PDB file of C-alpha atoms in Angstrom:
ATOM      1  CA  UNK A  52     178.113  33.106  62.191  1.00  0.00           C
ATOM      2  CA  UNK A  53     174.387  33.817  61.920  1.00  0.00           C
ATOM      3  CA  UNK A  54     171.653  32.078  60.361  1.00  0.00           C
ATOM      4  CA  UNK A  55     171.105  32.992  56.450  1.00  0.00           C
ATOM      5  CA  UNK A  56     167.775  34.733  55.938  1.00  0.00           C
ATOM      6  CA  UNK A  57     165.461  32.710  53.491  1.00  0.00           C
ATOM      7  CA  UNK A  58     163.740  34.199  50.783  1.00  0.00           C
ATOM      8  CA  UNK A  59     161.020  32.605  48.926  1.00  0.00           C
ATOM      9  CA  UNK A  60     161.150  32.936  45.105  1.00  0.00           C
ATOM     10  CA  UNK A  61     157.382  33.835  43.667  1.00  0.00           C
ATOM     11  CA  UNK A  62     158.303  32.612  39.848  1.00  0.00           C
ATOM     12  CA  UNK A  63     154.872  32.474  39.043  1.00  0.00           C
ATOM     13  CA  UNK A  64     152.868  34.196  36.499  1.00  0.00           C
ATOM     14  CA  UNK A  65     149.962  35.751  38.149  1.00  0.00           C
ATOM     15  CA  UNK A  66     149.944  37.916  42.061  1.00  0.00           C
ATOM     16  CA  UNK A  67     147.163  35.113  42.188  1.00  0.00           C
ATOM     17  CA  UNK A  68     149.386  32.304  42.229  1.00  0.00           C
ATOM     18  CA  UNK A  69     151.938  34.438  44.539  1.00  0.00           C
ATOM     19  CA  UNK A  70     149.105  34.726  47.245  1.00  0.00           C
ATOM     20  CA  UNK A  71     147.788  31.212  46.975  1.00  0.00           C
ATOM     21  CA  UNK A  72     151.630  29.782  47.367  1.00  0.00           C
ATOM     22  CA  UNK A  73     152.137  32.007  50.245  1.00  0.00           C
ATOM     23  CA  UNK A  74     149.129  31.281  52.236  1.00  0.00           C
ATOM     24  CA  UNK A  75     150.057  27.126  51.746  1.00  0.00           C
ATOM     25  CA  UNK A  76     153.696  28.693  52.908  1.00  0.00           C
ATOM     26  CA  UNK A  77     152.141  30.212  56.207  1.00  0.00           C
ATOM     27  CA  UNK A  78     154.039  32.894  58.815  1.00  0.00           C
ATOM     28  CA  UNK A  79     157.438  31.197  58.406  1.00  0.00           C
ATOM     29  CA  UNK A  80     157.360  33.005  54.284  1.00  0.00           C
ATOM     30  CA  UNK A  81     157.941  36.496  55.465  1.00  0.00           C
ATOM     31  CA  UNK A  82     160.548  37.805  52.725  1.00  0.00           C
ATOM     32  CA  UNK A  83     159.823  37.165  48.898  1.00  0.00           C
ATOM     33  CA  UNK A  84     161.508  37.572  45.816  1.00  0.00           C
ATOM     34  CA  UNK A  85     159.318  39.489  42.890  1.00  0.00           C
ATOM     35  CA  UNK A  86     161.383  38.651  40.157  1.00  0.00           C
ATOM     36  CA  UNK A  87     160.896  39.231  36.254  1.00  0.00           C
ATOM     37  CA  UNK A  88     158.053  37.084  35.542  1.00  0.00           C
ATOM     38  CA  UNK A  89     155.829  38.077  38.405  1.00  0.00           C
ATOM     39  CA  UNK A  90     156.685  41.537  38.108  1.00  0.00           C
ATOM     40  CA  UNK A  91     156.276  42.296  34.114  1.00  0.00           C
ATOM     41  CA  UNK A  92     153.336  40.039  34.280  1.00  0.00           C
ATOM     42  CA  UNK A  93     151.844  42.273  37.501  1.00  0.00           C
ATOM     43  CA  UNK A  94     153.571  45.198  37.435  1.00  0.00           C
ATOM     44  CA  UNK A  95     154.236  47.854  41.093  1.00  0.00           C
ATOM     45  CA  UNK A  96     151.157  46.606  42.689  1.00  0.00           C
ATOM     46  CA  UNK A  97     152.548  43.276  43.183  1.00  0.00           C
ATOM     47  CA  UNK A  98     155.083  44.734  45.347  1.00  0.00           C
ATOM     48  CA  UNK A  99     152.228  46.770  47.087  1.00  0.00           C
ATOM     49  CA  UNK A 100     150.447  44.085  47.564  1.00  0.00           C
ATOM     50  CA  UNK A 101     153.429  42.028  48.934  1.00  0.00           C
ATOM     51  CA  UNK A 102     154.265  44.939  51.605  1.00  0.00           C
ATOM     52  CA  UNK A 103     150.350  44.676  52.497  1.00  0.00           C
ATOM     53  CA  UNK A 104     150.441  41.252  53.814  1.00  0.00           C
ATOM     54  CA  UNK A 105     153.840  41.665  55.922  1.00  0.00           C
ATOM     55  CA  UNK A 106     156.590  40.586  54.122  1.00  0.00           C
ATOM     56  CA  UNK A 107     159.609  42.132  52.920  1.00  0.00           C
ATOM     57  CA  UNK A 108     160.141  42.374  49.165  1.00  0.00           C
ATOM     58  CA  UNK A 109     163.670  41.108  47.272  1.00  0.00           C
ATOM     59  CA  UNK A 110     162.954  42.888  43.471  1.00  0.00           C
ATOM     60  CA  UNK A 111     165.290  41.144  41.494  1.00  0.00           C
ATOM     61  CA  UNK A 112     165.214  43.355  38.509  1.00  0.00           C
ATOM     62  CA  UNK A 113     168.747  43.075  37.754  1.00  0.00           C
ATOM     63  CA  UNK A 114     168.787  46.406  36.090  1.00  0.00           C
ATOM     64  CA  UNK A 115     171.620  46.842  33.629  1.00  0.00           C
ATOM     65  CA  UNK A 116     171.344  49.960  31.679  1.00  0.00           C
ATOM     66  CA  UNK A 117     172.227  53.738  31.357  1.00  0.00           C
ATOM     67  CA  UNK A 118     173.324  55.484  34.137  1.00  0.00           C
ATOM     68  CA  UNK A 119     170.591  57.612  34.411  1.00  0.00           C
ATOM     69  CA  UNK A 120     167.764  55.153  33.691  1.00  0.00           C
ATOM     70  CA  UNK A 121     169.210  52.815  36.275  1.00  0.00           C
ATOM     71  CA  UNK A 122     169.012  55.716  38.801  1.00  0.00           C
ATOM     72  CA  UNK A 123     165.622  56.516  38.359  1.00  0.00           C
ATOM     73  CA  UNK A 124     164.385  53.033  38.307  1.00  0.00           C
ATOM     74  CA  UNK A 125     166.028  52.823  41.908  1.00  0.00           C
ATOM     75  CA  UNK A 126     164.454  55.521  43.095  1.00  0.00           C
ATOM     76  CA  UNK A 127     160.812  53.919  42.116  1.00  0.00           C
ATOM     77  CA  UNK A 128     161.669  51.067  43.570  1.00  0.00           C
ATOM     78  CA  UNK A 129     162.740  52.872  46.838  1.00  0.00           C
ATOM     79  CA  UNK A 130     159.248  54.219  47.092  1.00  0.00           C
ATOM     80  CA  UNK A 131     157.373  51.155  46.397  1.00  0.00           C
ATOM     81  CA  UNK A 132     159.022  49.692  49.559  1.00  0.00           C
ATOM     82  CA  UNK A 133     161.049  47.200  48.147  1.00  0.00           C
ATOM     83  CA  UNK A 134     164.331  46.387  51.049  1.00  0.00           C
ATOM     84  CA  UNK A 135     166.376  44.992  48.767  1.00  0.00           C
ATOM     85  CA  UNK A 136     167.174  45.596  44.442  1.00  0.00           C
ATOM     86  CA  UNK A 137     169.935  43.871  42.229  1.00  0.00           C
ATOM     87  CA  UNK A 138     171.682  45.563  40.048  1.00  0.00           C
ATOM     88  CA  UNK A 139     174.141  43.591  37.004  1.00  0.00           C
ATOM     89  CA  UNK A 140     177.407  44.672  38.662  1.00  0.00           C
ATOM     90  CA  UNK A 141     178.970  44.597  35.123  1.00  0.00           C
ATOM     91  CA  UNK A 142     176.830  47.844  34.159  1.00  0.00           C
ATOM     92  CA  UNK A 143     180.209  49.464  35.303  1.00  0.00           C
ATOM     93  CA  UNK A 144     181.353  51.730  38.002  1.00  0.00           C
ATOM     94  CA  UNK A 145     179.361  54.965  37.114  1.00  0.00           C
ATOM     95  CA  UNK A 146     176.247  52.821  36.299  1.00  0.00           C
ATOM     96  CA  UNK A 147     176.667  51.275  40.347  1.00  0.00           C
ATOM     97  CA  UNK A 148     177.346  54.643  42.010  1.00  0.00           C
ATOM     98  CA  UNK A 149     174.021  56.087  40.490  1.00  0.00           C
ATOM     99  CA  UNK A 150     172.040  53.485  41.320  1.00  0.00           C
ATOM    100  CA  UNK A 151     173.603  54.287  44.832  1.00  0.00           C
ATOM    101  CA  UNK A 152     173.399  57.882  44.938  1.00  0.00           C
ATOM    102  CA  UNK A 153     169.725  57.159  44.171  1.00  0.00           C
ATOM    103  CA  UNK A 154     169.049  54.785  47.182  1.00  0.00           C
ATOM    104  CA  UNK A 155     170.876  57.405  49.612  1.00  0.00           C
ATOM    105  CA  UNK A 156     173.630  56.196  51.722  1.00  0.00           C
ATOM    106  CA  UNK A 157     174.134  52.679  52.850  1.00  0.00           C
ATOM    107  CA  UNK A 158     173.233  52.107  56.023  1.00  0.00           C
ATOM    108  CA  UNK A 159     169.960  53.822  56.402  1.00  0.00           C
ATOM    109  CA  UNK A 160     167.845  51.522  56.703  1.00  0.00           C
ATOM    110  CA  UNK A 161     166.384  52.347  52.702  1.00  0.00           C
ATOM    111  CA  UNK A 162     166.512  49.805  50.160  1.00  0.00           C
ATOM    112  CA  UNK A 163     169.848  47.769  49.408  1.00  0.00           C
ATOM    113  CA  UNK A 164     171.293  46.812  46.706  1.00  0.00           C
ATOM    114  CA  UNK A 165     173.180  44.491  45.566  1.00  0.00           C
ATOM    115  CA  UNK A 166     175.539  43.395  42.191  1.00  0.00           C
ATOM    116  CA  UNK A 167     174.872  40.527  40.275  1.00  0.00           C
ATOM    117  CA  UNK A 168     178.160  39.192  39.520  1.00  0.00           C
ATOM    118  CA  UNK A 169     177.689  35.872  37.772  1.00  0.00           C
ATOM    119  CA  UNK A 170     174.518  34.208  36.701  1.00  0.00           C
ATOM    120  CA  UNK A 171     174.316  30.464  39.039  1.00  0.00           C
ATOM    121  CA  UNK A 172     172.977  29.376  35.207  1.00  0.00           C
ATOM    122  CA  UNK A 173     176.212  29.977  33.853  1.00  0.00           C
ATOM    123  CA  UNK A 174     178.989  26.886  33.555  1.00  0.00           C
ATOM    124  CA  UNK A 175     182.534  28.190  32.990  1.00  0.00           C
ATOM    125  CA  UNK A 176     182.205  27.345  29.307  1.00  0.00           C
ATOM    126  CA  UNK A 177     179.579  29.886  29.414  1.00  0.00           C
ATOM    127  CA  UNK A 178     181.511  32.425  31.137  1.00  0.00           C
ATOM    128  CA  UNK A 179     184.268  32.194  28.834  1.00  0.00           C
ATOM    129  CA  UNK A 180     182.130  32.742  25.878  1.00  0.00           C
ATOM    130  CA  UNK A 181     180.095  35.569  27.266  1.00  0.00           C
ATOM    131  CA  UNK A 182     183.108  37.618  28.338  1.00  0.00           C
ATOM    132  CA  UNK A 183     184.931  36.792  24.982  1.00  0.00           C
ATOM    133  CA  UNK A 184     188.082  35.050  26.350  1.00  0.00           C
ATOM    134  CA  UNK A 185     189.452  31.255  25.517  1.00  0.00           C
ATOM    135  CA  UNK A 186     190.220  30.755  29.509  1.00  0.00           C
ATOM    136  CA  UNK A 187     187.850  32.509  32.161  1.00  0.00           C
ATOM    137  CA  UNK A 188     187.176  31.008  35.829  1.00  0.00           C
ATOM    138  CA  UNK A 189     183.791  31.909  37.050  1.00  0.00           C
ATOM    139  CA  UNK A 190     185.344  32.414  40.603  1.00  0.00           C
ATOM    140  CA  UNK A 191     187.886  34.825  39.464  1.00  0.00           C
ATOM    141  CA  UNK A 192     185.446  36.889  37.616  1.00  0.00           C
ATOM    142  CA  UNK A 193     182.878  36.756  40.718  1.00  0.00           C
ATOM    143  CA  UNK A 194     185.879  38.106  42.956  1.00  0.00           C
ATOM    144  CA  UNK A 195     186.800  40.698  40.279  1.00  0.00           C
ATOM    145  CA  UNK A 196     182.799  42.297  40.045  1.00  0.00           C
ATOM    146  CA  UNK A 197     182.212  41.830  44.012  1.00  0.00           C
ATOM    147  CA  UNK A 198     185.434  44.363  44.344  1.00  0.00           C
ATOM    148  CA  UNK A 199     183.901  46.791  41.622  1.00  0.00           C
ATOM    149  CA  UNK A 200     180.566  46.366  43.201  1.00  0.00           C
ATOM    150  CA  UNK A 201     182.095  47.227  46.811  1.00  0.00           C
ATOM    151  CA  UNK A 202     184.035  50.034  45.362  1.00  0.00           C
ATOM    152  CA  UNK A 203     181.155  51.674  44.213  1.00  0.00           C
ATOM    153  CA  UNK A 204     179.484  51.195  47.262  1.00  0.00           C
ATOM    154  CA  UNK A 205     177.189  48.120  46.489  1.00  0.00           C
ATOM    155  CA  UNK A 206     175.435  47.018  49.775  1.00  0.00           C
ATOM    156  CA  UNK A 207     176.344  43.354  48.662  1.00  0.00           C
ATOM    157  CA  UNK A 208     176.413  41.088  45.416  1.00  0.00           C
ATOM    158  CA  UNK A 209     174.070  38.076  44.074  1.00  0.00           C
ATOM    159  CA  UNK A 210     176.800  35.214  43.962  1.00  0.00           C
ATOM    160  CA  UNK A 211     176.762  31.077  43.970  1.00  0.00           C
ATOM    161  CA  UNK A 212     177.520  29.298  47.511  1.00  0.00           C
ATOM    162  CA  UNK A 213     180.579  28.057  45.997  1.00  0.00           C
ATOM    163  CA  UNK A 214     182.203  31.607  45.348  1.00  0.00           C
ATOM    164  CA  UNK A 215     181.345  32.599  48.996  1.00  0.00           C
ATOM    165  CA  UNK A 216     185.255  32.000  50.339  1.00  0.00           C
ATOM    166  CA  UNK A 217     186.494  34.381  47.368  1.00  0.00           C
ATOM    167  CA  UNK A 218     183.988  36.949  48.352  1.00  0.00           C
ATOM    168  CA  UNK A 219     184.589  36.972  51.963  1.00  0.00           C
ATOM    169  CA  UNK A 220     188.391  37.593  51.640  1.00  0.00           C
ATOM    170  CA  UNK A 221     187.993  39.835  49.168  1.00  0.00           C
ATOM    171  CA  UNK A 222     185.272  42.221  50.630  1.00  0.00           C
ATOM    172  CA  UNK A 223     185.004  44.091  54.145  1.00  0.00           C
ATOM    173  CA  UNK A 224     182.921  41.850  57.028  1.00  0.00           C
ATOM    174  CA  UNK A 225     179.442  43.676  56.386  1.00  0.00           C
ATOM    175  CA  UNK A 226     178.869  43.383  52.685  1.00  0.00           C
ATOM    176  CA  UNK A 227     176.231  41.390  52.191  1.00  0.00           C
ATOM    177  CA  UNK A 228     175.914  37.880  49.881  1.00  0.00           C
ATOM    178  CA  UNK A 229     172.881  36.726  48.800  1.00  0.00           C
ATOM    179  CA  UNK A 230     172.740  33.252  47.126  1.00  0.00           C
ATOM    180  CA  UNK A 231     170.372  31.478  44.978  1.00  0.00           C
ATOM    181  CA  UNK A 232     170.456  28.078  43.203  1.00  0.00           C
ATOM    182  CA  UNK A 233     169.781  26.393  46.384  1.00  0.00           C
ATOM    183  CA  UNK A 234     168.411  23.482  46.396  1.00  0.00           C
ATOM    184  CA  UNK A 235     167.779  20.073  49.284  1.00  0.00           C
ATOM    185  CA  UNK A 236     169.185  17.741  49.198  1.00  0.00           C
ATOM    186  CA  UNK A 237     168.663  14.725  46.660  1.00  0.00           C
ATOM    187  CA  UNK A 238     166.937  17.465  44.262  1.00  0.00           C
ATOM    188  CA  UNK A 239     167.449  17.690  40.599  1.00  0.00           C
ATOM    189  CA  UNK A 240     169.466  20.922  39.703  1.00  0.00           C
ATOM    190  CA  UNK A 241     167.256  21.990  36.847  1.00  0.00           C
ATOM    191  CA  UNK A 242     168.654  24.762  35.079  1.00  0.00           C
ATOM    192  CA  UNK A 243     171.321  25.896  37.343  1.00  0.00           C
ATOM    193  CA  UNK A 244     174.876  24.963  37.209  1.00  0.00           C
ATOM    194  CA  UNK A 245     176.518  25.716  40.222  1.00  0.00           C
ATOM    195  CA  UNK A 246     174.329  24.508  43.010  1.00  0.00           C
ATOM    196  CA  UNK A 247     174.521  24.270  46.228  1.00  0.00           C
ATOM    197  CA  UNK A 248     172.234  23.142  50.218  1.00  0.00           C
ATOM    198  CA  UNK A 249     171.242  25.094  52.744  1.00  0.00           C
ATOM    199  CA  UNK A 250     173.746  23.835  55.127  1.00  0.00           C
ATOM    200  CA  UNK A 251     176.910  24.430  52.981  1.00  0.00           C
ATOM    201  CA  UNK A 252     175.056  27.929  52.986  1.00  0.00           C
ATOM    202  CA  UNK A 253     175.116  28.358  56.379  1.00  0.00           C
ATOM    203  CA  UNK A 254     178.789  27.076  56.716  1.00  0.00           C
ATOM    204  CA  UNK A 255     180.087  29.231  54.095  1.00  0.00           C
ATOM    205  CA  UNK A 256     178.246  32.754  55.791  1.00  0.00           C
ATOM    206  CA  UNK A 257     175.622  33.410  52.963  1.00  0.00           C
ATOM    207  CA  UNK A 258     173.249  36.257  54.553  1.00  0.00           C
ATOM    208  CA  UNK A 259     170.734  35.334  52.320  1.00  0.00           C
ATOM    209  CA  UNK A 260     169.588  32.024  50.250  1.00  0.00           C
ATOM    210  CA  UNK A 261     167.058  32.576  47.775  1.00  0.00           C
ATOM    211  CA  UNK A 262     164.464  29.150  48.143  1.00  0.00           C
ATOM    212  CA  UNK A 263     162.812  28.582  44.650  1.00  0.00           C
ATOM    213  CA  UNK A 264     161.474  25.207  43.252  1.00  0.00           C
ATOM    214  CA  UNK A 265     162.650  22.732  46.083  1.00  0.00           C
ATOM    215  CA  UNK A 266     160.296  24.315  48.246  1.00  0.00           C
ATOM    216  CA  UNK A 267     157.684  25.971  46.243  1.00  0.00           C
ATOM    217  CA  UNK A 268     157.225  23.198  43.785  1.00  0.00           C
ATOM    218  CA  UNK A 269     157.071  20.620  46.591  1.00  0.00           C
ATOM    219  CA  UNK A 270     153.907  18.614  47.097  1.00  0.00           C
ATOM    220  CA  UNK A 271     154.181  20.598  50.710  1.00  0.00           C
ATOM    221  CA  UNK A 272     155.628  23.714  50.424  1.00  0.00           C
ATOM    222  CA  UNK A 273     155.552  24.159  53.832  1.00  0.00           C
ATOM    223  CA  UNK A 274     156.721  21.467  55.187  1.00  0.00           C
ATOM    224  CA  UNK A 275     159.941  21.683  52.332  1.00  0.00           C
ATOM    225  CA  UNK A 276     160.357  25.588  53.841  1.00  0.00           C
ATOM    226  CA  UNK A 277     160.605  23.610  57.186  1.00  0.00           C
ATOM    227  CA  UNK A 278     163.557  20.686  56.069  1.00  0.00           C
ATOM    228  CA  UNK A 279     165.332  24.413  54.579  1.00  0.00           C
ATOM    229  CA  UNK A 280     165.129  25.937  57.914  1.00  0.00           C
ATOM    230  CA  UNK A 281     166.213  23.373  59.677  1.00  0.00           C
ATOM    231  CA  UNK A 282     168.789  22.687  58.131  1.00  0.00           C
ATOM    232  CA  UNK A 283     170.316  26.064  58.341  1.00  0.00           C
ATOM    233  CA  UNK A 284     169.642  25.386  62.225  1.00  0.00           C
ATOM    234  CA  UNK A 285     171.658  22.722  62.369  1.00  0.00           C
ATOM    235  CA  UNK A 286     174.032  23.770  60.327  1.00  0.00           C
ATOM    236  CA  UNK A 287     174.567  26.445  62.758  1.00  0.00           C
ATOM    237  CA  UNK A 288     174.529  24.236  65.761  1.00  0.00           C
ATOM    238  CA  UNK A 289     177.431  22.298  65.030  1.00  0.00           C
ATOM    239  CA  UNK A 290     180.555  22.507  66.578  1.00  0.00           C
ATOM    240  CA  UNK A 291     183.595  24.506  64.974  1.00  0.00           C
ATOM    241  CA  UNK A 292     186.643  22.233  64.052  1.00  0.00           C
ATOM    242  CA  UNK A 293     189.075  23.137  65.802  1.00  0.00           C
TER     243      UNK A 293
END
């Protein structure tokens, strides 16, 4: 089991605020997410600009569109540097194989990408109504799009900690789960539903844990990124049952 990489979300609305939250953040803030606020608000050069001062970008786009449009869009993001670009995997299976024709082959070393199964906003209720059915379980439906997203040759999928099991027996050893809606411990959920610590990150072999308000609304950020890390650390360091 290896430690989750963290990835600090910059929801702000100016490359201003980005910088000024990064520089309170100091070396141990080395991968970001530019995400739709930041990015519509900033445009490319916020990535640029990212890439400039060392870190590695996460551009959570979540494209979802034509085929062909999604395709290009990859390919710009490719060449802005970005390492890694979500895609919604329920676009469809010719929708996910252009975006990945477009990136070149997995394991390059070129951007990845990964499927956005379901939304860590969404409650079941939700689910159920969005995909038009009386009875819908949002780990069955995360299991069913991380299978479509493999098959098409996804590099990974955006999923909640709690669907990690599913994933894992469902999917080959080195596709890739990122998950956000983390949050430490004793802080309010906010506007996510399925929620979820470091630590049970860490347990349940997340390769990636996105790190939004809990740390970077924090009265210091810093010192919140530091309670995060550690706890992965020791999350890592205890012994396996058994």
């Amino acid at each position: 089991m290896r430690r989750p990489i963290p990835i600090i979300a910059l929801d702000v609305p100016a490359r201003a605020d980005a910088e000024s939250l990064l520089d309170r953040l100091g070396p141990a803030a080395d991968f970001v997410k530019v995400g739709l606020q930041l990015f519509t608000a900033e445009g490319p050069d916020v990535v640029r600009a990212m890439r400039d001062r060392g870190c590695r970008v996460f551009l959570d786009l979540k494209l979802h569109d034509i085929p062909n449009t999604v395709a290009h869009a990859v390919e710009s993001a490719a060449r802005l540097g970005a390492d890694l670009l979500t895609v919604h995997a329920s676009g469809g299976a010719a929708m996910l194989r252009a975006a990945r024709q477009a990136a070149g082959t997995r394991g390059e070393g070129g951007i990845g990408l990964l499927g956005v199964t379901v939304l860590t906003s969404l409650s079941a209720d939700e689910v159920a109504e969005a995909w038009g059915r009386d009875r819908v379980s949002a780990e069955d439906e995360v299991e069913r799009l991380a299978r479509l997203a493999e098959g098409a040759g996804m590099d990974g999928v955006v999923a909640s900690v709690h669907e990690l099991p599913v994933i894992r027996r469902a999917t080959g050893g080195d596709f890739r789960v990122l998950t956000p809606g983390i949050r430490l411990a004793g802080d309010a959920a906010g506007d996510q539903a399925r929620v979820a610590t470091p630590g049970q990150a860490a347990r349940l072999g997340s390769d990636y844990i996105v790190l939004g308000r809990s740390v970077t609304a924090a009265a210091d950020p810093a010192e919140a990124l530091r309670r995060a890390i550690g706890e992965l650390d020791d999350a890592l360091s205890e012994p396996i049952a058994g």
